[in-house]
Amino acid sequence: MCELFARQDPDRYVPVTRRIRLNGQSTSVRLEAAFWTILDEIAREQGESTGAFLSTLHREVLEFHGEPGNFASLLRCTCLVRMETRRAAQMPVSRAVA
């Protein structure tokens, strides 16, 4: 079982730092490459650049919960939520047997 995970391409978990602007403020975020790939896909689906998507996400989190304590963790969890949502959408609808 662990072999499935152990054999993954090491480039997927290489840390990548990107400089971004969050609502006008320049900052850097360090995430594993696989997370950046997912965030780039989400942004593309939203019709935005990754930076614009992250700014929108940051602004909305501020409105709902205040300043996120760890923005990188929020981004990783955002990727997980996307994966969970997609998986749920792909599950077949079970029909009740009368």
C-alpha positions as protocol buffer text, in pm:
chain_id: "A"
residue {
  index: 1
  type: MET
  ca { x: 0 y: 0 z: 0 }
}
residue {
  index: 2
  type: CYS
  ca { x: 270 y: 252 z: 92 }
}
residue {
  index: 3
  type: GLU
  ca { x: 447 y: 171 z: -233 }
}
residue {
  index: 4
  type: LEU
  ca { x: 176 y: 361 z: -419 }
}
residue {
  index: 5
  type: PHE
  ca { x: 269 y: 675 z: -227 }
}
residue {
  index: 6
  type: ALA
  ca { x: 641 y: 607 z: -203 }
}
residue {
  index: 7
  type: ARG
  ca { x: 679 y: 572 z: -580 }
}
residue {
  index: 8
  type: GLN
  ca { x: 528 y: 910 z: -662 }
}
residue {
  index: 9
  type: ASP
  ca { x: 742 y: 1155 z: -856 }
}
residue {
  index: 10
  type: PRO
  ca { x: 960 y: 1349 z: -606 }
}
residue {
  index: 11
  type: ASP
  ca { x: 898 y: 1667 z: -807 }
}
residue {
  index: 12
  type: ARG
  ca { x: 541 y: 1663 z: -671 }
}
residue {
  index: 13
  type: TYR
  ca { x: 656 y: 1730 z: -316 }
}
residue {
  index: 14
  type: VAL
  ca { x: 943 y: 1969 z: -384 }
}
residue {
  index: 15
  type: PRO
  ca { x: 874 y: 2296 z: -198 }
}
residue {
  index: 16
  type: VAL
  ca { x: 809 y: 2588 z: -432 }
}
residue {
  index: 17
  type: THR
  ca { x: 802 y: 2950 z: -316 }
}
residue {
  index: 18
  type: ARG
  ca { x: 597 y: 3200 z: -513 }
}
residue {
  index: 19
  type: ARG
  ca { x: 584 y: 3575 z: -468 }
}
residue {
  index: 20
  type: ILE
  ca { x: 225 y: 3696 z: -479 }
}
residue {
  index: 21
  type: ARG
  ca { x: 25 y: 4007 z: -403 }
}
residue {
  index: 22
  type: LEU
  ca { x: -255 y: 3962 z: -155 }
}
residue {
  index: 23
  type: ASN
  ca { x: -485 y: 4259 z: -177 }
}
residue {
  index: 24
  type: GLY
  ca { x: -201 y: 4494 z: -264 }
}
residue {
  index: 25
  type: GLN
  ca { x: 56 y: 4351 z: -21 }
}
residue {
  index: 26
  type: SER
  ca { x: 354 y: 4160 z: -158 }
}
residue {
  index: 27
  type: THR
  ca { x: 428 y: 3831 z: 18 }
}
residue {
  index: 28
  type: SER
  ca { x: 565 y: 3486 z: -53 }
}
residue {
  index: 29
  type: VAL
  ca { x: 398 y: 3150 z: -7 }
}
residue {
  index: 30
  type: ARG
  ca { x: 583 y: 2819 z: 8 }
}
residue {
  index: 31
  type: LEU
  ca { x: 389 y: 2505 z: -88 }
}
residue {
  index: 32
  type: GLU
  ca { x: 467 y: 2169 z: -239 }
}
residue {
  index: 33
  type: ALA
  ca { x: 451 y: 2168 z: -620 }
}
residue {
  index: 34
  type: ALA
  ca { x: 144 y: 1941 z: -625 }
}
residue {
  index: 35
  type: PHE
  ca { x: -57 y: 2201 z: -431 }
}
residue {
  index: 36
  type: TRP
  ca { x: 49 y: 2478 z: -671 }
}
residue {
  index: 37
  type: THR
  ca { x: -70 y: 2262 z: -961 }
}
residue {
  index: 38
  type: ILE
  ca { x: -414 y: 2227 z: -801 }
}
residue {
  index: 39
  type: LEU
  ca { x: -436 y: 2598 z: -713 }
}
residue {
  index: 40
  type: ASP
  ca { x: -340 y: 2689 z: -1071 }
}
residue {
  index: 41
  type: GLU
  ca { x: -622 y: 2462 z: -1196 }
}
residue {
  index: 42
  type: ILE
  ca { x: -876 y: 2617 z: -959 }
}
residue {
  index: 43
  type: ALA
  ca { x: -775 y: 2968 z: -1067 }
}
residue {
  index: 44
  type: ARG
  ca { x: -797 y: 2873 z: -1435 }
}
residue {
  index: 45
  type: GLU
  ca { x: -1147 y: 2729 z: -1377 }
}
residue {
  index: 46
  type: GLN
  ca { x: -1245 y: 3057 z: -1208 }
}
residue {
  index: 47
  type: GLY
  ca { x: -1112 y: 3254 z: -1506 }
}
residue {
  index: 48
  type: GLU
  ca { x: -846 y: 3425 z: -1293 }
}
residue {
  index: 49
  type: SER
  ca { x: -473 y: 3424 z: -1251 }
}
residue {
  index: 50
  type: THR
  ca { x: -351 y: 3228 z: -951 }
}
residue {
  index: 51
  type: GLY
  ca { x: -256 y: 3553 z: -778 }
}
residue {
  index: 52
  type: ALA
  ca { x: -601 y: 3702 z: -833 }
}
residue {
  index: 53
  type: PHE
  ca { x: -767 y: 3383 z: -707 }
}
residue {
  index: 54
  type: LEU
  ca { x: -551 y: 3380 z: -393 }
}
residue {
  index: 55
  type: SER
  ca { x: -631 y: 3748 z: -328 }
}
residue {
  index: 56
  type: THR
  ca { x: -1003 y: 3678 z: -361 }
}
residue {
  index: 57
  type: LEU
  ca { x: -976 y: 3377 z: -130 }
}
residue {
  index: 58
  type: HIS
  ca { x: -777 y: 3577 z: 127 }
}
residue {
  index: 59
  type: ARG
  ca { x: -1025 y: 3866 z: 118 }
}
residue {
  index: 60
  type: GLU
  ca { x: -1323 y: 3632 z: 161 }
}
residue {
  index: 61
  type: VAL
  ca { x: -1157 y: 3447 z: 451 }
}
residue {
  index: 62
  type: LEU
  ca { x: -1093 y: 3783 z: 618 }
}
residue {
  index: 63
  type: GLU
  ca { x: -1464 y: 3863 z: 586 }
}
residue {
  index: 64
  type: PHE
  ca { x: -1582 y: 3528 z: 725 }
}
residue {
  index: 65
  type: HIS
  ca { x: -1318 y: 3445 z: 987 }
}
residue {
  index: 66
  type: GLY
  ca { x: -1064 y: 3725 z: 1021 }
}
residue {
  index: 67
  type: GLU
  ca { x: -695 y: 3696 z: 940 }
}
residue {
  index: 68
  type: PRO
  ca { x: -596 y: 3334 z: 871 }
}
residue {
  index: 69
  type: GLY
  ca { x: -329 y: 3218 z: 1114 }
}
residue {
  index: 70
  type: ASN
  ca { x: -148 y: 3017 z: 848 }
}
residue {
  index: 71
  type: PHE
  ca { x: -231 y: 3105 z: 488 }
}
residue {
  index: 72
  type: ALA
  ca { x: -26 y: 2816 z: 345 }
}
residue {
  index: 73
  type: SER
  ca { x: -229 y: 2570 z: 554 }
}
residue {
  index: 74
  type: LEU
  ca { x: -550 y: 2733 z: 431 }
}
residue {
  index: 75
  type: LEU
  ca { x: -432 y: 2682 z: 72 }
}
residue {
  index: 76
  type: ARG
  ca { x: -352 y: 2315 z: 132 }
}
residue {
  index: 77
  type: CYS
  ca { x: -696 y: 2263 z: 285 }
}
residue {
  index: 78
  type: THR
  ca { x: -851 y: 2448 z: -10 }
}
residue {
  index: 79
  type: CYS
  ca { x: -695 y: 2185 z: -236 }
}
residue {
  index: 80
  type: LEU
  ca { x: -837 y: 1908 z: -17 }
}
residue {
  index: 81
  type: VAL
  ca { x: -1185 y: 2063 z: -23 }
}
residue {
  index: 82
  type: ARG
  ca { x: -1167 y: 2076 z: -403 }
}
residue {
  index: 83
  type: MET
  ca { x: -1067 y: 1709 z: -421 }
}
residue {
  index: 84
  type: GLU
  ca { x: -1340 y: 1605 z: -176 }
}
residue {
  index: 85
  type: THR
  ca { x: -1604 y: 1806 z: -364 }
}
residue {
  index: 86
  type: ARG
  ca { x: -1504 y: 1654 z: -696 }
}
residue {
  index: 87
  type: ARG
  ca { x: -1506 y: 1303 z: -553 }
}
residue {
  index: 88
  type: ALA
  ca { x: -1854 y: 1355 z: -404 }
}
residue {
  index: 89
  type: ALA
  ca { x: -1982 y: 1486 z: -739 }
}
residue {
  index: 90
  type: GLN
  ca { x: -1852 y: 1176 z: -916 }
}
residue {
  index: 91
  type: MET
  ca { x: -2013 y: 927 z: -677 }
}
residue {
  index: 92
  type: PRO
  ca { x: -2313 y: 752 z: -828 }
}
residue {
  index: 93
  type: VAL
  ca { x: -2649 y: 837 z: -679 }
}
residue {
  index: 94
  type: SER
  ca { x: -2783 y: 531 z: -501 }
}
residue {
  index: 95
  type: ARG
  ca { x: -3149 y: 452 z: -548 }
}
residue {
  index: 96
  type: ALA
  ca { x: -3358 y: 330 z: -261 }
}
residue {
  index: 97
  type: VAL
  ca { x: -3504 y: -15 z: -311 }
}
residue {
  index: 98
  type: ALA
  ca { x: -3876 y: -26 z: -238 }
}
